PDB file of C-alpha atoms in Angstrom:
ATOM      1  CA  UNK A   1     -74.610 -26.475 -45.103  1.00 72.00           C
ATOM      2  CA  UNK A   2     -71.454 -25.863 -43.057  1.00 74.00           C
ATOM      3  CA  UNK A   3     -69.369 -22.811 -43.969  1.00 84.00           C
ATOM      4  CA  UNK A   4     -65.571 -22.642 -43.969  1.00 83.00           C
ATOM      5  CA  UNK A   5     -65.801 -20.808 -40.631  1.00 85.00           C
ATOM      6  CA  UNK A   6     -67.955 -23.583 -39.176  1.00 89.00           C
ATOM      7  CA  UNK A   7     -65.462 -26.227 -40.272  1.00 90.00           C
ATOM      8  CA  UNK A   8     -62.499 -24.324 -38.859  1.00 90.00           C
ATOM      9  CA  UNK A   9     -64.245 -23.823 -35.507  1.00 93.00           C
ATOM     10  CA  UNK A  10     -65.112 -27.508 -35.294  1.00 94.00           C
ATOM     11  CA  UNK A  11     -61.428 -28.373 -35.651  1.00 94.00           C
ATOM     12  CA  UNK A  12     -60.418 -25.654 -33.179  1.00 95.00           C
ATOM     13  CA  UNK A  13     -62.736 -27.138 -30.543  1.00 96.00           C
ATOM     14  CA  UNK A  14     -61.409 -30.661 -31.090  1.00 96.00           C
ATOM     15  CA  UNK A  15     -57.786 -29.546 -30.778  1.00 96.00           C
ATOM     16  CA  UNK A  16     -58.569 -27.425 -27.701  1.00 97.00           C
ATOM     17  CA  UNK A  17     -60.209 -30.360 -25.917  1.00 97.00           C
ATOM     18  CA  UNK A  18     -57.037 -32.395 -26.430  1.00 97.00           C
ATOM     19  CA  UNK A  19     -54.948 -29.598 -24.906  1.00 97.00           C
ATOM     20  CA  UNK A  20     -57.363 -29.299 -21.981  1.00 97.00           C
ATOM     21  CA  UNK A  21     -56.825 -32.983 -21.204  1.00 97.00           C
ATOM     22  CA  UNK A  22     -53.088 -32.314 -20.982  1.00 97.00           C
ATOM     23  CA  UNK A  23     -53.391 -28.993 -19.126  1.00 98.00           C
ATOM     24  CA  UNK A  24     -56.691 -28.489 -17.257  1.00 98.00           C
ATOM     25  CA  UNK A  25     -58.183 -24.999 -16.918  1.00 98.00           C
ATOM     26  CA  UNK A  26     -57.050 -24.543 -13.297  1.00 98.00           C
ATOM     27  CA  UNK A  27     -53.462 -25.271 -14.260  1.00 98.00           C
ATOM     28  CA  UNK A  28     -53.686 -22.936 -17.253  1.00 98.00           C
ATOM     29  CA  UNK A  29     -55.025 -20.179 -14.995  1.00 98.00           C
ATOM     30  CA  UNK A  30     -52.080 -20.702 -12.670  1.00 98.00           C
ATOM     31  CA  UNK A  31     -49.626 -20.397 -15.561  1.00 98.00           C
ATOM     32  CA  UNK A  32     -51.367 -17.270 -16.854  1.00 98.00           C
ATOM     33  CA  UNK A  33     -51.108 -15.569 -13.465  1.00 97.00           C
ATOM     34  CA  UNK A  34     -47.371 -16.290 -13.373  1.00 96.00           C
ATOM     35  CA  UNK A  35     -46.768 -14.357 -16.598  1.00 96.00           C
ATOM     36  CA  UNK A  36     -45.376 -10.853 -16.674  1.00 95.00           C
ATOM     37  CA  UNK A  37     -48.120  -8.219 -17.087  1.00 97.00           C
ATOM     38  CA  UNK A  38     -49.435  -7.851 -20.621  1.00 98.00           C
ATOM     39  CA  UNK A  39     -48.147  -5.006 -22.785  1.00 98.00           C
ATOM     40  CA  UNK A  40     -50.609  -2.267 -23.766  1.00 97.00           C
ATOM     41  CA  UNK A  41     -51.648  -3.148 -27.308  1.00 97.00           C
ATOM     42  CA  UNK A  42     -54.273  -0.397 -27.408  1.00 97.00           C
ATOM     43  CA  UNK A  43     -51.623   2.250 -26.795  1.00 96.00           C
ATOM     44  CA  UNK A  44     -49.324   0.642 -29.353  1.00 97.00           C
ATOM     45  CA  UNK A  45     -52.037   0.750 -32.022  1.00 96.00           C
ATOM     46  CA  UNK A  46     -53.032   4.342 -31.251  1.00 92.00           C
ATOM     47  CA  UNK A  47     -49.707   5.423 -32.712  1.00 78.00           C
ATOM     48  CA  UNK A  48     -47.344   8.245 -31.945  1.00 75.00           C
ATOM     49  CA  UNK A  49     -49.501  10.780 -33.804  1.00 82.00           C
ATOM     50  CA  UNK A  50     -52.904  10.978 -35.543  1.00 85.00           C
ATOM     51  CA  UNK A  51     -51.159  10.656 -38.922  1.00 87.00           C
ATOM     52  CA  UNK A  52     -49.556   7.329 -38.046  1.00 92.00           C
ATOM     53  CA  UNK A  53     -50.910   4.124 -39.532  1.00 96.00           C
ATOM     54  CA  UNK A  54     -49.699   1.181 -37.487  1.00 97.00           C
ATOM     55  CA  UNK A  55     -48.928  -2.224 -38.969  1.00 97.00           C
ATOM     56  CA  UNK A  56     -49.923  -5.493 -37.309  1.00 98.00           C
ATOM     57  CA  UNK A  57     -47.401  -7.861 -38.880  1.00 97.00           C
ATOM     58  CA  UNK A  58     -48.322 -11.507 -39.028  1.00 95.00           C
ATOM     59  CA  UNK A  59     -46.399 -14.759 -38.654  1.00 94.00           C
ATOM     60  CA  UNK A  60     -48.419 -16.916 -41.033  1.00 86.00           C
ATOM     61  CA  UNK A  61     -47.282 -20.146 -42.638  1.00 87.00           C
ATOM     62  CA  UNK A  62     -50.460 -21.154 -44.446  1.00 79.00           C
ATOM     63  CA  UNK A  63     -54.084 -20.189 -45.054  1.00 76.00           C
ATOM     64  CA  UNK A  64     -57.287 -21.974 -46.114  1.00 74.00           C
ATOM     65  CA  UNK A  65     -57.566 -19.830 -49.248  1.00 74.00           C
ATOM     66  CA  UNK A  66     -53.942 -19.901 -50.469  1.00 73.00           C
ATOM     67  CA  UNK A  67     -52.475 -23.036 -48.897  1.00 69.00           C
ATOM     68  CA  UNK A  68     -48.767 -22.939 -48.065  1.00 74.00           C
ATOM     69  CA  UNK A  69     -47.476 -19.359 -47.983  1.00 79.00           C
ATOM     70  CA  UNK A  70     -43.959 -19.485 -46.586  1.00 78.00           C
ATOM     71  CA  UNK A  71     -41.468 -21.706 -44.820  1.00 81.00           C
ATOM     72  CA  UNK A  72     -40.858 -19.988 -41.484  1.00 85.00           C
ATOM     73  CA  UNK A  73     -38.132 -21.931 -39.658  1.00 86.00           C
ATOM     74  CA  UNK A  74     -37.877 -19.252 -36.953  1.00 93.00           C
ATOM     75  CA  UNK A  75     -41.023 -17.287 -36.112  1.00 95.00           C
ATOM     76  CA  UNK A  76     -38.942 -15.338 -33.589  1.00 96.00           C
ATOM     77  CA  UNK A  77     -36.477 -14.155 -36.261  1.00 95.00           C
ATOM     78  CA  UNK A  78     -39.312 -13.097 -38.549  1.00 95.00           C
ATOM     79  CA  UNK A  79     -41.019 -11.234 -35.714  1.00 97.00           C
ATOM     80  CA  UNK A  80     -37.765  -9.458 -34.862  1.00 97.00           C
ATOM     81  CA  UNK A  81     -37.497  -8.351 -38.509  1.00 97.00           C
ATOM     82  CA  UNK A  82     -41.015  -6.944 -38.292  1.00 97.00           C
ATOM     83  CA  UNK A  83     -40.183  -5.107 -35.087  1.00 98.00           C
ATOM     84  CA  UNK A  84     -37.072  -3.614 -36.705  1.00 98.00           C
ATOM     85  CA  UNK A  85     -39.279  -2.225 -39.475  1.00 97.00           C
ATOM     86  CA  UNK A  86     -41.544  -0.474 -36.996  1.00 97.00           C
ATOM     87  CA  UNK A  87     -44.399  -2.958 -36.557  1.00 97.00           C
ATOM     88  CA  UNK A  88     -46.695  -2.000 -33.671  1.00 98.00           C
ATOM     89  CA  UNK A  89     -47.957  -5.507 -32.948  1.00 98.00           C
ATOM     90  CA  UNK A  90     -46.929  -9.007 -34.006  1.00 98.00           C
ATOM     91  CA  UNK A  91     -49.793 -11.352 -34.887  1.00 97.00           C
ATOM     92  CA  UNK A  92     -49.067 -15.063 -34.491  1.00 97.00           C
ATOM     93  CA  UNK A  93     -51.360 -17.685 -35.981  1.00 95.00           C
ATOM     94  CA  UNK A  94     -51.829 -20.538 -33.513  1.00 97.00           C
ATOM     95  CA  UNK A  95     -54.533 -22.521 -35.358  1.00 93.00           C
ATOM     96  CA  UNK A  96     -52.809 -25.691 -36.489  1.00 91.00           C
ATOM     97  CA  UNK A  97     -55.016 -27.418 -39.054  1.00 90.00           C
ATOM     98  CA  UNK A  98     -55.571 -24.725 -41.690  1.00 89.00           C
ATOM     99  CA  UNK A  99     -52.858 -22.207 -40.772  1.00 91.00           C
ATOM    100  CA  UNK A 100     -50.059 -24.538 -39.574  1.00 91.00           C
ATOM    101  CA  UNK A 101     -49.563 -22.385 -36.468  1.00 93.00           C
ATOM    102  CA  UNK A 102     -48.869 -23.321 -32.863  1.00 95.00           C
ATOM    103  CA  UNK A 103     -48.646 -22.033 -29.324  1.00 97.00           C
ATOM    104  CA  UNK A 104     -44.923 -22.770 -29.538  1.00 96.00           C
ATOM    105  CA  UNK A 105     -44.698 -20.101 -32.259  1.00 96.00           C
ATOM    106  CA  UNK A 106     -46.484 -17.666 -29.949  1.00 98.00           C
ATOM    107  CA  UNK A 107     -44.149 -18.372 -27.044  1.00 97.00           C
ATOM    108  CA  UNK A 108     -41.049 -18.029 -29.245  1.00 97.00           C
ATOM    109  CA  UNK A 109     -42.189 -14.665 -30.600  1.00 98.00           C
ATOM    110  CA  UNK A 110     -43.123 -13.368 -27.153  1.00 98.00           C
ATOM    111  CA  UNK A 111     -39.663 -14.251 -25.880  1.00 97.00           C
ATOM    112  CA  UNK A 112     -37.972 -12.359 -28.717  1.00 97.00           C
ATOM    113  CA  UNK A 113     -39.807  -9.071 -29.247  1.00 98.00           C
ATOM    114  CA  UNK A 114     -40.554  -6.082 -27.026  1.00 98.00           C
ATOM    115  CA  UNK A 115     -43.859  -5.075 -28.602  1.00 98.00           C
ATOM    116  CA  UNK A 116     -47.365  -6.499 -28.043  1.00 98.00           C
ATOM    117  CA  UNK A 117     -48.216  -9.906 -29.462  1.00 98.00           C
ATOM    118  CA  UNK A 118     -51.618 -10.985 -30.769  1.00 98.00           C
ATOM    119  CA  UNK A 119     -52.716 -14.577 -30.500  1.00 98.00           C
ATOM    120  CA  UNK A 120     -54.511 -14.971 -33.838  1.00 97.00           C
ATOM    121  CA  UNK A 121     -56.935 -17.838 -33.520  1.00 96.00           C
ATOM    122  CA  UNK A 122     -60.632 -18.609 -33.448  1.00 96.00           C
ATOM    123  CA  UNK A 123     -61.574 -17.954 -29.822  1.00 97.00           C
ATOM    124  CA  UNK A 124     -64.573 -20.083 -28.890  1.00 97.00           C
ATOM    125  CA  UNK A 125     -63.904 -20.897 -25.230  1.00 98.00           C
ATOM    126  CA  UNK A 126     -62.563 -18.962 -22.248  1.00 98.00           C
ATOM    127  CA  UNK A 127     -59.852 -21.620 -21.921  1.00 98.00           C
ATOM    128  CA  UNK A 128     -58.184 -20.128 -25.022  1.00 98.00           C
ATOM    129  CA  UNK A 129     -58.062 -16.678 -23.421  1.00 98.00           C
ATOM    130  CA  UNK A 130     -56.335 -18.008 -20.300  1.00 98.00           C
ATOM    131  CA  UNK A 131     -54.088 -20.046 -22.598  1.00 98.00           C
ATOM    132  CA  UNK A 132     -53.199 -16.965 -24.645  1.00 98.00           C
ATOM    133  CA  UNK A 133     -52.124 -15.123 -21.499  1.00 98.00           C
ATOM    134  CA  UNK A 134     -50.203 -18.152 -20.231  1.00 98.00           C
ATOM    135  CA  UNK A 135     -48.192 -18.189 -23.466  1.00 98.00           C
ATOM    136  CA  UNK A 136     -47.493 -14.455 -23.300  1.00 98.00           C
ATOM    137  CA  UNK A 137     -50.138 -12.917 -25.566  1.00 98.00           C
ATOM    138  CA  UNK A 138     -51.106  -9.303 -24.962  1.00 98.00           C
ATOM    139  CA  UNK A 139     -54.016  -9.324 -27.389  1.00 98.00           C
ATOM    140  CA  UNK A 140     -56.567 -11.914 -28.525  1.00 98.00           C
ATOM    141  CA  UNK A 141     -58.879 -12.087 -31.527  1.00 98.00           C
ATOM    142  CA  UNK A 142     -62.638 -12.162 -30.934  1.00 98.00           C
ATOM    143  CA  UNK A 143     -64.634 -12.767 -34.119  1.00 97.00           C
ATOM    144  CA  UNK A 144     -68.141 -11.385 -33.744  1.00 97.00           C
ATOM    145  CA  UNK A 145     -69.516 -13.799 -36.360  1.00 93.00           C
ATOM    146  CA  UNK A 146     -68.413 -16.759 -34.230  1.00 94.00           C
ATOM    147  CA  UNK A 147     -69.882 -15.574 -30.900  1.00 97.00           C
ATOM    148  CA  UNK A 148     -73.278 -14.623 -29.541  1.00 97.00           C
ATOM    149  CA  UNK A 149     -73.649 -11.310 -27.706  1.00 97.00           C
ATOM    150  CA  UNK A 150     -73.426 -12.756 -24.193  1.00 98.00           C
ATOM    151  CA  UNK A 151     -70.315 -14.769 -25.015  1.00 98.00           C
ATOM    152  CA  UNK A 152     -68.675 -11.841 -26.805  1.00 98.00           C
ATOM    153  CA  UNK A 153     -69.208  -9.615 -23.756  1.00 98.00           C
ATOM    154  CA  UNK A 154     -67.993 -12.297 -21.354  1.00 98.00           C
ATOM    155  CA  UNK A 155     -64.869 -12.983 -23.406  1.00 98.00           C
ATOM    156  CA  UNK A 156     -64.079  -9.286 -23.771  1.00 98.00           C
ATOM    157  CA  UNK A 157     -64.512  -8.744 -20.034  1.00 98.00           C
ATOM    158  CA  UNK A 158     -62.226 -11.688 -19.234  1.00 98.00           C
ATOM    159  CA  UNK A 159     -59.618 -10.385 -21.661  1.00 98.00           C
ATOM    160  CA  UNK A 160     -59.611  -7.037 -19.873  1.00 98.00           C
ATOM    161  CA  UNK A 161     -59.528  -8.691 -16.436  1.00 98.00           C
ATOM    162  CA  UNK A 162     -56.323 -10.434 -17.515  1.00 98.00           C
ATOM    163  CA  UNK A 163     -54.815  -7.106 -18.551  1.00 98.00           C
ATOM    164  CA  UNK A 164     -55.037  -7.841 -22.248  1.00 98.00           C
ATOM    165  CA  UNK A 165     -56.822  -6.194 -25.157  1.00 98.00           C
ATOM    166  CA  UNK A 166     -58.967  -7.763 -27.867  1.00 98.00           C
ATOM    167  CA  UNK A 167     -59.114  -7.168 -31.594  1.00 98.00           C
ATOM    168  CA  UNK A 168     -62.856  -7.490 -32.167  1.00 98.00           C
ATOM    169  CA  UNK A 169     -63.341  -8.545 -35.766  1.00 98.00           C
ATOM    170  CA  UNK A 170     -66.400  -7.601 -37.807  1.00 97.00           C
ATOM    171  CA  UNK A 171     -67.654  -8.134 -41.351  1.00 96.00           C
ATOM    172  CA  UNK A 172     -71.011  -6.304 -41.464  1.00 96.00           C
ATOM    173  CA  UNK A 173     -72.737  -3.182 -40.132  1.00 97.00           C
ATOM    174  CA  UNK A 174     -74.726  -5.374 -37.744  1.00 97.00           C
ATOM    175  CA  UNK A 175     -71.532  -6.912 -36.366  1.00 97.00           C
ATOM    176  CA  UNK A 176     -70.006  -3.454 -35.907  1.00 98.00           C
ATOM    177  CA  UNK A 177     -73.051  -2.444 -33.869  1.00 98.00           C
ATOM    178  CA  UNK A 178     -72.604  -5.556 -31.734  1.00 98.00           C
ATOM    179  CA  UNK A 179     -68.938  -4.664 -31.194  1.00 98.00           C
ATOM    180  CA  UNK A 180     -69.949  -1.156 -30.133  1.00 98.00           C
ATOM    181  CA  UNK A 181     -72.540  -2.554 -27.723  1.00 97.00           C
ATOM    182  CA  UNK A 182     -69.927  -4.494 -25.752  1.00 97.00           C
ATOM    183  CA  UNK A 183     -67.526  -1.547 -25.655  1.00 97.00           C
ATOM    184  CA  UNK A 184     -64.834  -2.850 -27.990  1.00 98.00           C
ATOM    185  CA  UNK A 185     -61.844  -0.486 -28.146  1.00 97.00           C
ATOM    186  CA  UNK A 186     -60.059  -2.134 -31.086  1.00 98.00           C
ATOM    187  CA  UNK A 187     -62.442  -2.923 -33.929  1.00 98.00           C
ATOM    188  CA  UNK A 188     -61.343  -4.617 -37.128  1.00 98.00           C
ATOM    189  CA  UNK A 189     -63.078  -5.080 -40.450  1.00 98.00           C
ATOM    190  CA  UNK A 190     -61.973  -8.245 -42.194  1.00 96.00           C
ATOM    191  CA  UNK A 191     -62.498  -7.798 -45.926  1.00 95.00           C
ATOM    192  CA  UNK A 192     -62.298 -11.573 -46.362  1.00 90.00           C
ATOM    193  CA  UNK A 193     -65.662 -13.290 -46.079  1.00 85.00           C
ATOM    194  CA  UNK A 194     -64.964 -16.106 -43.621  1.00 79.00           C
ATOM    195  CA  UNK A 195     -67.864 -18.139 -44.985  1.00 77.00           C
ATOM    196  CA  UNK A 196     -66.698 -18.109 -48.613  1.00 82.00           C
ATOM    197  CA  UNK A 197     -63.072 -16.850 -48.287  1.00 83.00           C
ATOM    198  CA  UNK A 198     -63.707 -14.227 -50.988  1.00 89.00           C
ATOM    199  CA  UNK A 199     -61.889 -10.899 -50.584  1.00 91.00           C
ATOM    200  CA  UNK A 200     -63.289  -7.442 -51.347  1.00 93.00           C
ATOM    201  CA  UNK A 201     -60.861  -4.673 -50.390  1.00 94.00           C
ATOM    202  CA  UNK A 202     -63.529  -2.027 -50.920  1.00 94.00           C
ATOM    203  CA  UNK A 203     -65.532  -3.528 -48.094  1.00 95.00           C
ATOM    204  CA  UNK A 204     -63.538  -1.607 -45.474  1.00 96.00           C
ATOM    205  CA  UNK A 205     -64.430   1.736 -47.023  1.00 95.00           C
ATOM    206  CA  UNK A 206     -68.087   0.694 -47.253  1.00 96.00           C
ATOM    207  CA  UNK A 207     -68.207   0.018 -43.513  1.00 97.00           C
ATOM    208  CA  UNK A 208     -65.777   2.682 -42.249  1.00 95.00           C
ATOM    209  CA  UNK A 209     -68.443   5.295 -41.490  1.00 95.00           C
ATOM    210  CA  UNK A 210     -70.135   2.857 -39.100  1.00 97.00           C
ATOM    211  CA  UNK A 211     -66.996   2.158 -37.034  1.00 97.00           C
ATOM    212  CA  UNK A 212     -66.908   3.628 -33.514  1.00 96.00           C
ATOM    213  CA  UNK A 213     -65.180   6.985 -33.219  1.00 93.00           C
ATOM    214  CA  UNK A 214     -63.711   6.075 -29.830  1.00 94.00           C
ATOM    215  CA  UNK A 215     -62.021   2.863 -31.005  1.00 96.00           C
ATOM    216  CA  UNK A 216     -58.880   2.053 -32.973  1.00 97.00           C
ATOM    217  CA  UNK A 217     -60.003   0.902 -36.416  1.00 97.00           C
ATOM    218  CA  UNK A 218     -58.153  -1.927 -38.139  1.00 98.00           C
ATOM    219  CA  UNK A 219     -58.340  -3.101 -41.752  1.00 98.00           C
ATOM    220  CA  UNK A 220     -57.687  -6.821 -42.090  1.00 97.00           C
ATOM    221  CA  UNK A 221     -56.794  -8.961 -45.126  1.00 92.00           C
ATOM    222  CA  UNK A 222     -56.374  -8.143 -48.799  1.00 93.00           C
ATOM    223  CA  UNK A 223     -52.954  -6.473 -48.670  1.00 95.00           C
ATOM    224  CA  UNK A 224     -50.741  -7.290 -51.641  1.00 94.00           C
ATOM    225  CA  UNK A 225     -48.569  -4.194 -51.405  1.00 95.00           C
ATOM    226  CA  UNK A 226     -48.148  -0.670 -50.074  1.00 96.00           C
ATOM    227  CA  UNK A 227     -50.922   0.622 -52.334  1.00 97.00           C
ATOM    228  CA  UNK A 228     -53.460  -1.477 -50.435  1.00 97.00           C
ATOM    229  CA  UNK A 229     -52.277  -0.130 -47.084  1.00 97.00           C
ATOM    230  CA  UNK A 230     -52.606   3.377 -48.494  1.00 97.00           C
ATOM    231  CA  UNK A 231     -56.128   2.659 -49.727  1.00 97.00           C
ATOM    232  CA  UNK A 232     -57.209   1.449 -46.296  1.00 97.00           C
ATOM    233  CA  UNK A 233     -55.637   4.496 -44.648  1.00 96.00           C
ATOM    234  CA  UNK A 234     -57.367   6.775 -47.131  1.00 96.00           C
ATOM    235  CA  UNK A 235     -60.664   5.197 -46.051  1.00 96.00           C
ATOM    236  CA  UNK A 236     -59.918   5.878 -42.388  1.00 95.00           C
ATOM    237  CA  UNK A 237     -58.024   2.854 -41.079  1.00 96.00           C
ATOM    238  CA  UNK A 238     -55.713   3.602 -38.161  1.00 96.00           C
ATOM    239  CA  UNK A 239     -54.002   0.217 -38.347  1.00 97.00           C
ATOM    240  CA  UNK A 240     -53.674  -2.522 -40.960  1.00 98.00           C
ATOM    241  CA  UNK A 241     -53.110  -6.221 -40.365  1.00 97.00           C
ATOM    242  CA  UNK A 242     -50.813  -7.781 -42.967  1.00 96.00           C
ATOM    243  CA  UNK A 243     -49.884 -11.432 -43.296  1.00 88.00           C
ATOM    244  CA  UNK A 244     -49.292 -12.948 -46.718  1.00 87.00           C
ATOM    245  CA  UNK A 245     -47.625  -9.907 -48.288  1.00 90.00           C
ATOM    246  CA  UNK A 246     -45.047  -9.788 -45.492  1.00 91.00           C
ATOM    247  CA  UNK A 247     -44.199 -13.482 -45.180  1.00 85.00           C
ATOM    248  CA  UNK A 248     -43.715 -13.683 -48.958  1.00 84.00           C
ATOM    249  CA  UNK A 249     -41.886 -10.361 -49.415  1.00 85.00           C
ATOM    250  CA  UNK A 250     -38.340 -11.601 -48.796  1.00 87.00           C
ATOM    251  CA  UNK A 251     -37.575  -8.266 -47.108  1.00 94.00           C
ATOM    252  CA  UNK A 252     -39.931  -8.075 -44.112  1.00 95.00           C
ATOM    253  CA  UNK A 253     -38.198  -5.160 -42.370  1.00 97.00           C
ATOM    254  CA  UNK A 254     -38.208  -2.978 -45.470  1.00 97.00           C
ATOM    255  CA  UNK A 255     -41.768  -3.992 -46.335  1.00 96.00           C
ATOM    256  CA  UNK A 256     -43.085  -2.946 -42.932  1.00 97.00           C
ATOM    257  CA  UNK A 257     -41.323   0.415 -43.316  1.00 97.00           C
ATOM    258  CA  UNK A 258     -42.783   0.885 -46.795  1.00 97.00           C
ATOM    259  CA  UNK A 259     -46.273   0.018 -45.568  1.00 97.00           C
ATOM    260  CA  UNK A 260     -45.993   2.480 -42.689  1.00 97.00           C
ATOM    261  CA  UNK A 261     -44.816   5.272 -44.987  1.00 96.00           C
ATOM    262  CA  UNK A 262     -47.574   4.634 -47.518  1.00 96.00           C
ATOM    263  CA  UNK A 263     -50.159   4.488 -44.767  1.00 96.00           C
ATOM    264  CA  UNK A 264     -48.979   7.707 -43.125  1.00 94.00           C
ATOM    265  CA  UNK A 265     -49.150   9.688 -46.360  1.00 94.00           C
ATOM    266  CA  UNK A 266     -52.666   8.471 -47.088  1.00 95.00           C
ATOM    267  CA  UNK A 267     -53.759   8.965 -43.482  1.00 94.00           C
ATOM    268  CA  UNK A 268     -52.598  12.593 -43.587  1.00 91.00           C
ATOM    269  CA  UNK A 269     -54.715  13.180 -46.700  1.00 91.00           C
ATOM    270  CA  UNK A 270     -57.690  11.511 -45.007  1.00 92.00           C
ATOM    271  CA  UNK A 271     -57.371  13.784 -41.966  1.00 91.00           C
ATOM    272  CA  UNK A 272     -57.110  16.855 -44.190  1.00 91.00           C
ATOM    273  CA  UNK A 273     -60.332  15.884 -45.937  1.00 89.00           C
ATOM    274  CA  UNK A 274     -62.114  15.237 -42.672  1.00 83.00           C
TER     275      UNK A 274
END
């Protein structure tokens, strides 16, 4: 029986093949090489100090679990509001069927902000990595559950060859070990089960001890407010990815600031305990 992840990936492949017909890989590689060098997302997520908890702020119109989230007439304006609040990275959904995103959104955000931009999509082919760079992304998402070990390593290597970083997303101890094996430097734990879409915020804390000590650790999903950011920070997260809570807040700049403050206070307590 196909999972939600399987169904999403099937659609991603179909849409990618249509884009490849319009812009073949060789042409996409040419466009990628003409881009300005990628910004250092790893440095941005490391933060100014050990007590800092960085926020990856997401441009997200819709989701498979919640449906329509927000009308975003200008992704660039929203991203600029995030940057003004102190966001370290802007995440832009580019999957079009379930998330209503686009590469046009990515390009618009890249043009507007001066911080790293993550192409948030389901990467299943190297074409998408070249495409991400061609549209200005500094960071791509690699979901361990969607890739075998050889492909994960190859995609991560290509990402680095293009000067970018990768957020390597995990959901289990076994997937964390696979991320470690390929040398991932930014490792996320998504507390949403991509096969069922259920969310368990405590899942990050359950897996935190297994995360690599030499990588930036990111908590993904499940943030409704500052208290959730604080809880992730208290469990050891160095960065938190937030989508729904920010696009629905009405005050994105203030919300990012509040999330950073809550995270920093909890992170300081975590460091004192450890």
